[in-house]
Short mmCIF file of C-alpha atoms in Angstrom, two decimals:
data_model
loop_
_atom_site.label_atom_id
_atom_site.label_comp_id
_atom_site.label_asym_id
_atom_site.label_seq_id
_atom_site.Cartn_x
_atom_site.Cartn_y
_atom_site.Cartn_z
CA UNK A 230 51.09 103.80 86.08
CA UNK A 231 54.67 102.91 86.93
CA UNK A 232 55.59 106.56 87.10
CA UNK A 233 52.80 107.15 89.59
CA UNK A 234 53.88 104.24 91.77
CA UNK A 235 57.48 105.45 91.78
CA UNK A 236 56.39 108.89 92.71
CA UNK A 237 54.32 107.49 95.57
CA UNK A 238 57.03 105.41 97.27
CA UNK A 239 59.83 107.92 96.63
CA UNK A 240 57.95 110.81 98.12
CA UNK A 241 56.94 108.67 101.09
CA UNK A 242 60.55 107.76 101.81
CA UNK A 243 61.65 111.34 101.55
CA UNK A 244 58.87 113.10 103.35
CA UNK A 245 57.46 110.90 106.10
CA UNK A 246 59.73 112.49 108.67
CA UNK A 247 59.16 115.91 107.21
CA UNK A 248 55.46 115.23 107.52
CA UNK A 249 55.75 114.16 111.16
CA UNK A 250 57.80 117.26 111.92
CA UNK A 251 55.32 119.49 110.13
CA UNK A 252 52.42 118.03 112.03
CA UNK A 253 54.25 118.48 115.30
CA UNK A 254 54.96 122.11 114.48
CA UNK A 255 51.28 122.66 113.78
CA UNK A 256 50.33 121.26 117.18
CA UNK A 257 52.87 123.26 119.15
CA UNK A 258 51.89 126.44 117.37
CA UNK A 259 48.25 125.91 118.28
CA UNK A 260 49.32 125.25 121.86
CA UNK A 261 51.20 128.53 121.92
CA UNK A 262 48.35 130.43 120.30
CA UNK A 263 45.96 129.52 123.07
CA UNK A 264 48.40 129.38 125.96
CA UNK A 265 47.99 132.99 126.97
CA UNK A 266 44.28 132.82 127.53
CA UNK A 267 43.78 132.32 131.31
CA UNK A 268 40.05 131.89 131.01
CA UNK A 269 40.25 128.77 128.93
CA UNK A 270 42.56 126.76 131.17
CA UNK A 271 40.70 123.54 131.38
CA UNK A 272 39.11 124.18 128.04
CA UNK A 273 42.55 124.48 126.43
CA UNK A 274 42.73 120.98 125.22
CA UNK A 275 39.11 120.98 124.19
CA UNK A 276 39.67 124.08 122.08
CA UNK A 277 42.69 122.56 120.52
CA UNK A 278 40.62 119.48 119.99
CA UNK A 279 37.88 121.41 118.31
CA UNK A 280 40.38 123.42 116.32
CA UNK A 281 41.88 120.43 114.67
CA UNK A 282 38.56 119.34 113.30
CA UNK A 283 38.06 122.36 111.05
CA UNK A 284 41.64 122.18 109.83
CA UNK A 285 41.38 118.50 109.13
CA UNK A 286 38.05 119.09 107.46
CA UNK A 287 39.61 121.56 105.03
CA UNK A 288 42.28 119.06 104.15
CA UNK A 289 39.66 116.34 103.73
CA UNK A 290 37.50 118.20 101.23
CA UNK A 291 40.50 118.71 98.96
CA UNK A 292 42.18 115.38 99.54
CA UNK A 293 39.10 113.48 98.38
CA UNK A 294 39.50 114.75 94.80
CA UNK A 295 43.13 113.77 94.76
CA UNK A 296 42.18 110.36 96.08
CA UNK A 297 39.41 109.87 93.50
CA UNK A 298 41.63 111.08 90.67
CA UNK A 299 44.39 108.66 91.51
CA UNK A 300 42.57 105.61 92.73
CA UNK A 301 39.70 105.26 90.29
CA UNK A 302 37.36 103.73 92.85
CA UNK A 303 33.68 103.97 92.06
CA UNK A 304 30.95 105.18 94.34
CA UNK A 305 30.47 103.11 97.50
CA UNK A 306 26.92 101.98 98.00
CA UNK A 307 27.09 100.86 101.60
CA UNK A 308 29.07 101.61 104.70
CA UNK A 309 31.02 98.36 104.61
CA UNK A 310 32.33 99.12 101.15
CA UNK A 311 33.24 102.59 102.36
CA UNK A 312 35.11 101.14 105.33
CA UNK A 313 37.05 98.81 103.06
CA UNK A 314 38.04 101.55 100.67
CA UNK A 315 39.11 103.86 103.49
CA UNK A 316 41.27 101.25 105.17
CA UNK A 317 42.72 99.43 102.22
CA UNK A 318 43.09 102.13 99.61
CA UNK A 319 43.05 105.57 101.20
CA UNK A 320 45.13 104.99 104.32
CA UNK A 321 47.56 102.93 102.27
CA UNK A 322 47.92 105.66 99.67
CA UNK A 323 48.46 108.54 102.04
CA UNK A 324 49.99 107.18 105.21
CA UNK A 325 51.40 103.90 104.00
CA UNK A 326 49.56 101.86 106.61
CA UNK A 327 46.56 99.55 106.39
CA UNK A 328 44.38 99.76 109.48
CA UNK A 329 42.11 96.85 110.30
CA UNK A 330 38.36 97.15 110.49
CA UNK A 331 36.61 95.71 113.54
CA UNK A 332 33.77 96.17 115.99
CA UNK A 333 30.93 96.54 113.60
CA UNK A 334 27.75 97.65 115.33
CA UNK A 335 24.74 95.35 114.80
CA UNK A 336 23.07 97.90 112.53
CA UNK A 337 26.20 98.13 110.39
CA UNK A 338 26.53 101.85 110.83
CA UNK A 339 29.55 102.04 113.12
CA UNK A 340 32.97 100.50 112.91
CA UNK A 341 36.45 100.92 114.31
CA UNK A 342 39.69 101.46 112.47
CA UNK A 343 42.61 99.98 114.38
CA UNK A 344 45.97 101.47 113.54
CA UNK A 345 48.89 99.40 114.77
CA UNK A 346 51.26 102.27 114.27
CA UNK A 347 50.36 105.84 113.56
CA UNK A 348 52.95 107.62 111.38
CA UNK A 349 51.87 110.98 112.73
CA UNK A 350 53.19 110.14 116.19
CA UNK A 351 56.39 108.31 115.32
CA UNK A 352 58.62 110.46 117.44
CA UNK A 353 56.12 112.04 119.81
CA UNK A 354 55.44 111.87 123.53
CA UNK A 355 52.63 113.82 125.14
CA UNK A 356 53.88 116.05 127.95
CA UNK A 357 51.87 116.09 131.20
CA UNK A 358 50.32 119.48 130.66
CA UNK A 359 48.73 118.27 127.44
CA UNK A 360 47.63 114.92 128.65
CA UNK A 361 44.12 115.32 127.31
CA UNK A 362 45.19 116.53 123.89
CA UNK A 363 44.01 114.33 121.07
CA UNK A 364 47.10 114.69 118.96
CA UNK A 365 46.01 113.01 115.77
CA UNK A 366 42.55 114.52 115.69
CA UNK A 367 43.37 115.99 112.31
CA UNK A 368 42.74 112.54 110.89
CA UNK A 369 39.15 112.59 112.10
CA UNK A 370 38.58 115.94 110.43
CA UNK A 371 40.09 114.66 107.19
CA UNK A 372 37.82 111.61 107.20
CA UNK A 373 34.76 113.68 107.92
CA UNK A 374 35.54 116.30 105.24
CA UNK A 375 36.39 113.77 102.58
CA UNK A 376 33.26 111.68 103.11
CA UNK A 377 31.05 114.75 103.16
CA UNK A 378 32.20 115.56 99.62
CA UNK A 379 30.90 112.20 98.47
CA UNK A 380 27.55 112.79 100.11
CA UNK A 381 28.07 110.86 103.36
CA UNK A 382 27.77 112.53 106.76
CA UNK A 383 29.87 110.67 109.30
CA UNK A 384 31.31 111.19 112.73
CA UNK A 385 34.87 110.15 113.50
CA UNK A 386 36.52 110.14 116.89
CA UNK A 387 39.46 108.60 118.67
CA UNK A 388 38.68 106.00 121.33
CA UNK A 389 42.20 104.71 121.92
CA UNK A 390 45.49 106.49 121.38
CA UNK A 391 49.00 105.08 121.69
CA UNK A 392 50.18 108.47 122.90
CA UNK A 393 47.99 108.01 125.98
CA UNK A 394 49.34 104.60 126.73
CA UNK A 395 46.87 102.40 124.90
CA UNK A 396 48.23 99.55 122.87
CA UNK A 397 46.79 100.63 119.56
CA UNK A 398 45.18 103.67 118.05
CA UNK A 399 41.49 103.25 117.42
CA UNK A 400 39.21 105.58 115.45
CA UNK A 401 35.47 105.01 115.74
CA UNK A 402 33.49 105.96 112.61
CA UNK A 403 29.75 106.36 112.71
CA UNK A 404 27.49 106.82 109.73
CA UNK A 405 24.98 109.60 110.34
CA UNK A 406 23.14 109.93 107.06
CA UNK A 407 23.43 110.34 103.33
CA UNK A 408 23.54 113.97 102.28
CA UNK A 409 20.69 114.37 99.85
CA UNK A 410 20.98 117.99 98.85
CA UNK A 411 23.24 118.97 95.98
CA UNK A 412 23.62 115.43 94.70
CA UNK A 413 25.49 115.24 91.43
CA UNK A 414 23.17 114.36 88.57
CA UNK A 415 22.42 110.70 88.25
CA UNK A 416 23.06 109.79 91.85
CA UNK A 417 19.51 109.86 93.19
CA UNK B 155 44.70 121.94 66.98
CA UNK B 156 42.45 118.98 67.48
CA UNK B 157 41.31 119.91 70.98
CA UNK B 158 39.23 123.04 70.87
CA UNK B 159 38.24 123.91 74.41
CA UNK B 160 38.18 122.79 78.01
CA UNK B 161 35.46 123.80 80.46
CA UNK B 162 35.34 123.01 84.18
CA UNK B 163 31.92 123.29 85.82
CA UNK B 164 31.40 123.22 89.58
CA UNK B 165 28.70 121.44 91.57
CA UNK B 166 26.20 124.26 91.23
CA UNK B 167 26.60 124.51 87.46
CA UNK B 168 28.84 127.57 87.42
CA UNK B 169 31.77 127.77 85.06
CA UNK B 170 35.01 127.88 87.03
CA UNK B 171 37.53 127.48 84.27
CA UNK B 172 37.62 127.84 80.53
CA UNK B 173 40.36 127.44 77.97
CA UNK B 174 40.11 127.86 74.21
CA UNK B 175 42.94 126.45 72.24
CA UNK B 176 41.96 126.35 68.62
CA UNK B 177 43.76 128.03 65.80
CA UNK B 178 42.31 131.37 64.76
CA UNK B 179 39.15 130.81 62.86
CA UNK B 180 38.82 131.61 59.22
CA UNK B 181 38.86 135.34 58.90
CA UNK B 182 38.69 137.43 55.79
CA UNK B 183 39.77 141.01 55.43
CA UNK B 184 38.72 142.95 52.35
CA UNK B 185 38.70 146.48 51.13
CA UNK B 186 35.36 147.79 50.05
CA UNK B 187 34.15 150.82 48.19
CA UNK B 188 30.76 152.42 48.45
CA UNK B 189 28.14 151.01 48.18
CA UNK B 190 28.70 147.88 50.23
CA UNK B 191 27.49 144.81 48.37
CA UNK B 192 26.96 142.83 51.53
CA UNK B 193 23.80 143.12 53.53
CA UNK B 194 24.62 143.71 57.18
CA UNK B 195 22.24 143.44 60.08
CA UNK B 196 22.38 144.01 63.78
CA UNK B 197 21.87 140.90 65.85
CA UNK B 198 22.55 140.29 69.52
CA UNK B 199 24.81 143.29 69.88
CA UNK B 200 26.89 142.32 66.87
CA UNK B 201 26.95 143.31 63.24
CA UNK B 202 26.47 140.18 61.14
CA UNK B 203 26.44 139.44 57.45
CA UNK B 204 22.85 138.65 56.51
CA UNK B 205 23.26 138.10 52.80
CA UNK B 206 25.84 138.50 50.09
CA UNK B 207 28.21 135.67 50.81
CA UNK B 208 31.35 135.79 48.71
CA UNK B 209 35.09 135.33 48.83
CA UNK B 210 35.37 133.66 52.18
CA UNK B 211 32.92 136.01 53.84
CA UNK B 212 30.00 133.87 54.84
CA UNK B 213 26.54 134.54 56.11
CA UNK B 214 26.70 134.71 59.87
CA UNK B 215 30.18 136.15 60.02
CA UNK B 216 30.53 139.17 62.22
CA UNK B 217 32.39 142.40 61.64
CA UNK B 218 35.54 141.98 63.69
CA UNK B 219 37.56 145.03 62.74
CA UNK B 220 37.33 148.14 60.59
CA UNK B 221 40.52 149.56 59.09
CA UNK B 222 42.54 147.36 61.38
CA UNK B 223 40.90 148.57 64.58
CA UNK B 224 38.86 145.96 66.48
CA UNK B 225 35.19 146.74 66.88
CA UNK B 226 33.39 146.36 70.16
CA UNK B 227 30.10 144.65 69.37
CA UNK B 228 28.16 147.11 67.30
CA UNK B 229 30.31 150.08 68.19
CA UNK B 230 33.69 150.97 66.85
CA UNK B 231 36.62 151.67 69.12
CA UNK B 232 35.89 155.38 69.11
CA UNK B 233 32.22 154.91 70.05
CA UNK B 234 30.60 155.42 66.67
CA UNK B 235 28.08 152.89 65.48
CA UNK B 236 29.38 150.50 62.85
CA UNK B 237 26.30 150.57 60.65
CA UNK B 238 26.20 154.33 60.68
CA UNK B 239 29.84 154.52 59.76
CA UNK B 240 29.43 152.10 56.90
CA UNK B 241 26.38 153.94 55.63
CA UNK B 242 28.38 157.10 55.06
CA UNK B 243 30.04 157.21 51.61
CA UNK B 244 32.67 159.64 52.91
CA UNK B 245 34.31 156.88 54.93
CA UNK B 246 35.09 154.71 51.95
CA UNK B 247 37.23 152.93 50.81
CA UNK B 248 37.22 150.96 54.03
CA UNK B 249 38.86 147.70 55.00
CA UNK B 250 36.65 145.36 57.00
CA UNK B 251 37.62 142.12 58.64
CA UNK B 252 34.93 139.43 58.92
CA UNK B 253 35.03 136.22 60.83
CA UNK B 254 33.07 133.86 62.96
CA UNK B 255 32.06 135.72 66.12
CA UNK B 256 33.81 134.58 69.28
CA UNK B 257 31.81 133.69 72.38
CA UNK B 258 31.96 136.28 75.14
CA UNK B 259 32.66 135.08 78.65
CA UNK B 260 29.07 135.74 79.67
CA UNK B 261 27.86 133.53 76.88
CA UNK B 262 30.25 130.83 77.99
CA UNK B 263 28.90 131.05 81.54
CA UNK B 264 25.38 130.65 80.25
CA UNK B 265 26.31 127.73 78.08
CA UNK B 266 28.01 125.98 80.97
CA UNK B 267 24.96 126.29 83.22
CA UNK B 268 22.73 125.14 80.41
CA UNK B 269 24.91 122.14 79.88
CA UNK B 270 24.80 121.38 83.60
CA UNK B 271 20.98 121.34 83.44
CA UNK B 272 20.92 119.22 80.31
CA UNK B 273 23.30 116.82 81.97
CA UNK B 274 20.92 116.42 84.89
CA UNK B 275 17.95 115.95 82.56
CA UNK B 276 19.95 113.42 80.59
CA UNK B 277 20.47 111.21 83.60
CA UNK B 278 16.84 111.47 84.63
CA UNK B 279 15.59 110.48 81.21
CA UNK B 280 17.50 107.26 81.46
CA UNK B 281 15.34 104.10 81.53
CA UNK B 282 17.89 102.51 83.86
CA UNK B 283 18.63 103.56 87.44
CA UNK B 284 21.86 105.32 88.18
CA UNK B 285 22.71 106.55 84.73
CA UNK B 286 25.87 108.51 84.33
CA UNK B 287 24.55 111.57 82.55
CA UNK B 288 25.80 112.92 79.22
CA UNK B 289 29.24 111.51 78.43
CA UNK B 290 29.53 112.52 74.82
CA UNK B 291 27.77 114.82 72.43
CA UNK B 292 28.62 114.35 68.78
CA UNK B 293 28.20 116.73 65.88
CA UNK B 294 29.78 116.78 62.46
CA UNK B 295 32.42 119.34 63.40
CA UNK B 296 33.27 118.44 66.99
CA UNK B 297 32.70 116.00 69.81
CA UNK B 298 31.98 117.15 73.33
CA UNK B 299 33.21 114.80 76.06
CA UNK B 300 32.11 115.18 79.66
CA UNK B 301 33.33 113.53 82.83
CA UNK B 302 31.57 114.06 86.16
CA UNK B 303 33.49 113.20 89.30
CA UNK B 304 31.89 111.60 92.35
CA UNK B 305 31.96 115.01 93.98
CA UNK B 306 29.93 116.66 91.24
CA UNK B 307 32.59 118.58 89.30
CA UNK B 308 32.33 118.28 85.53
CA UNK B 309 35.22 118.40 83.12
CA UNK B 310 34.13 119.11 79.55
CA UNK B 311 36.41 118.86 76.52
CA UNK B 312 35.47 119.87 72.99
CA UNK B 313 37.63 118.16 70.42
CA UNK B 314 37.89 117.12 66.81
CA UNK B 315 35.66 114.09 66.13
CA UNK B 316 38.66 112.05 65.10
CA UNK B 317 40.70 112.81 68.21
CA UNK B 318 41.25 109.70 70.34
CA UNK B 319 42.19 109.34 73.98
CA UNK B 320 39.92 112.03 75.36
CA UNK B 321 38.79 109.76 78.21
CA UNK B 322 42.29 109.51 79.57
CA UNK B 323 42.74 113.22 78.94
CA UNK B 324 39.70 113.91 81.13
CA UNK B 325 41.16 111.77 83.93
CA UNK B 326 44.46 113.58 83.51
CA UNK B 327 42.73 116.95 83.79
CA UNK B 328 41.09 115.69 87.01
CA UNK B 329 44.52 114.87 88.38
CA UNK B 330 45.89 118.26 87.35
CA UNK B 331 42.91 119.90 89.05
CA UNK B 332 43.43 117.95 92.26
CA UNK B 333 47.13 118.83 92.21
CA UNK B 334 47.44 122.43 91.13
CA UNK B 335 44.08 123.86 92.04
CA UNK B 336 43.16 121.98 95.21
CA UNK B 337 46.59 121.84 96.77
CA UNK B 338 46.96 125.57 96.32
CA UNK B 339 45.91 126.89 99.73
CA UNK B 340 44.81 130.18 98.19
CA UNK B 341 42.28 128.55 95.95
CA UNK B 342 38.76 128.29 97.43
CA UNK B 343 36.58 125.41 96.39
CA UNK B 344 33.86 126.06 93.81
CA UNK B 345 35.41 129.41 92.85
CA UNK B 346 36.92 130.31 89.46
CA UNK B 347 40.33 128.76 89.06
CA UNK B 348 43.04 131.36 88.69
CA UNK B 349 46.16 129.29 89.22
CA UNK B 350 49.11 129.73 86.86
CA UNK B 351 50.39 126.24 87.42
CA UNK B 352 47.01 124.77 86.60
CA UNK B 353 46.96 126.69 83.29
CA UNK B 354 50.46 125.64 82.36
CA UNK B 355 50.02 122.00 83.17
CA UNK B 356 46.67 121.85 81.45
CA UNK B 357 48.14 123.27 78.26
CA UNK B 358 50.97 120.76 78.46
CA UNK B 359 48.49 117.93 78.88
CA UNK B 360 46.50 119.12 75.87
CA UNK B 361 49.64 119.19 73.75
CA UNK B 362 50.59 115.70 74.79
CA UNK B 363 47.10 114.43 74.09
CA UNK B 364 47.06 115.93 70.63
CA UNK B 365 50.44 114.56 69.65
CA UNK B 366 50.17 111.13 71.14
CA UNK B 367 46.53 110.70 70.34
CA UNK B 368 46.23 108.97 73.67
CA UNK B 369 47.70 108.81 77.14
CA UNK B 370 49.61 105.57 77.23
CA UNK B 371 50.93 103.87 80.37
CA UNK B 372 54.28 105.57 79.91
CA UNK B 373 52.90 109.00 80.74
#
């Protein structure tokens, strides 16, 4: 246990800047990849937007196992529990921050994660030609992929972004349905 | 070797990883002269001893090698049939090695899917809602421990009945899987695991588990 905790804080101290740099490199590369296509001028940011989702999704489906292996949380039986675990355990473990949970919809199937500071954008400013780029959209893909592996279909999107001048970063999560096919035995 | 094997089964019931780590089973090699005093029979593509148990050669043992050359099921390395060869007095004296037949990889695949189905049946039979499925299967020679993750992957360990600490070993294997298999970008989910690092670290973990008997907080 102590070895795991050491490993967690040490690697965070060493690699948070490396991580921010890596993420930035990923974004600029995608920008370059699509820059030469005249036809998709206005669509540029949308394509980038939609391209992050699959990449984030792939990270999410693998990250969930790492998260479950290290955190020992049990299955969540309602969306509120899920929200708590995401904010208090998962975000803390991987990004070192604890977002707050607000704005529950009356039906209890939507909520917002408010991130005071987003480690992904520590040193970033959005230039004017990418003003509609949703920089941290990878996070939404990760959340979606990870929850799909534990049989929950959700939608995650950014509603506020500090890079665009808002005060905080806000991710809106919506529960779509429970995925009933391919349930592990005993979960019905 | 108190831990005999590790199996990893994916969501669909397919075997994606298998490791056997027991010491070579009891094998007996003897030189025979014509006529053979053991009764051999052909069963399931193998030549088994049907009767005539003696000297460490037991009923059910298979012919593993003739004159030092491994046999391939019921055929010898050069394509001749084993029974035919042994029926010919000109080939004697001959040295035959007997031992418990090893499982082929096809058989292991079948066993893994069967276990996956039994696991599902096990949790449905439960009188209580939300049962976990088979966690342990006990026999007089081994114990089978199974751990199913929330995402449907099963880790199965066969070990000596007296071996302790298998629960923490299963969690440790889960961590090793999430590290060396999942973080390898060339590994696709649900496919057979062919990652060197996963192998190495798994073997290390098995050694530690056997020596320590358990994974304490210091590991």
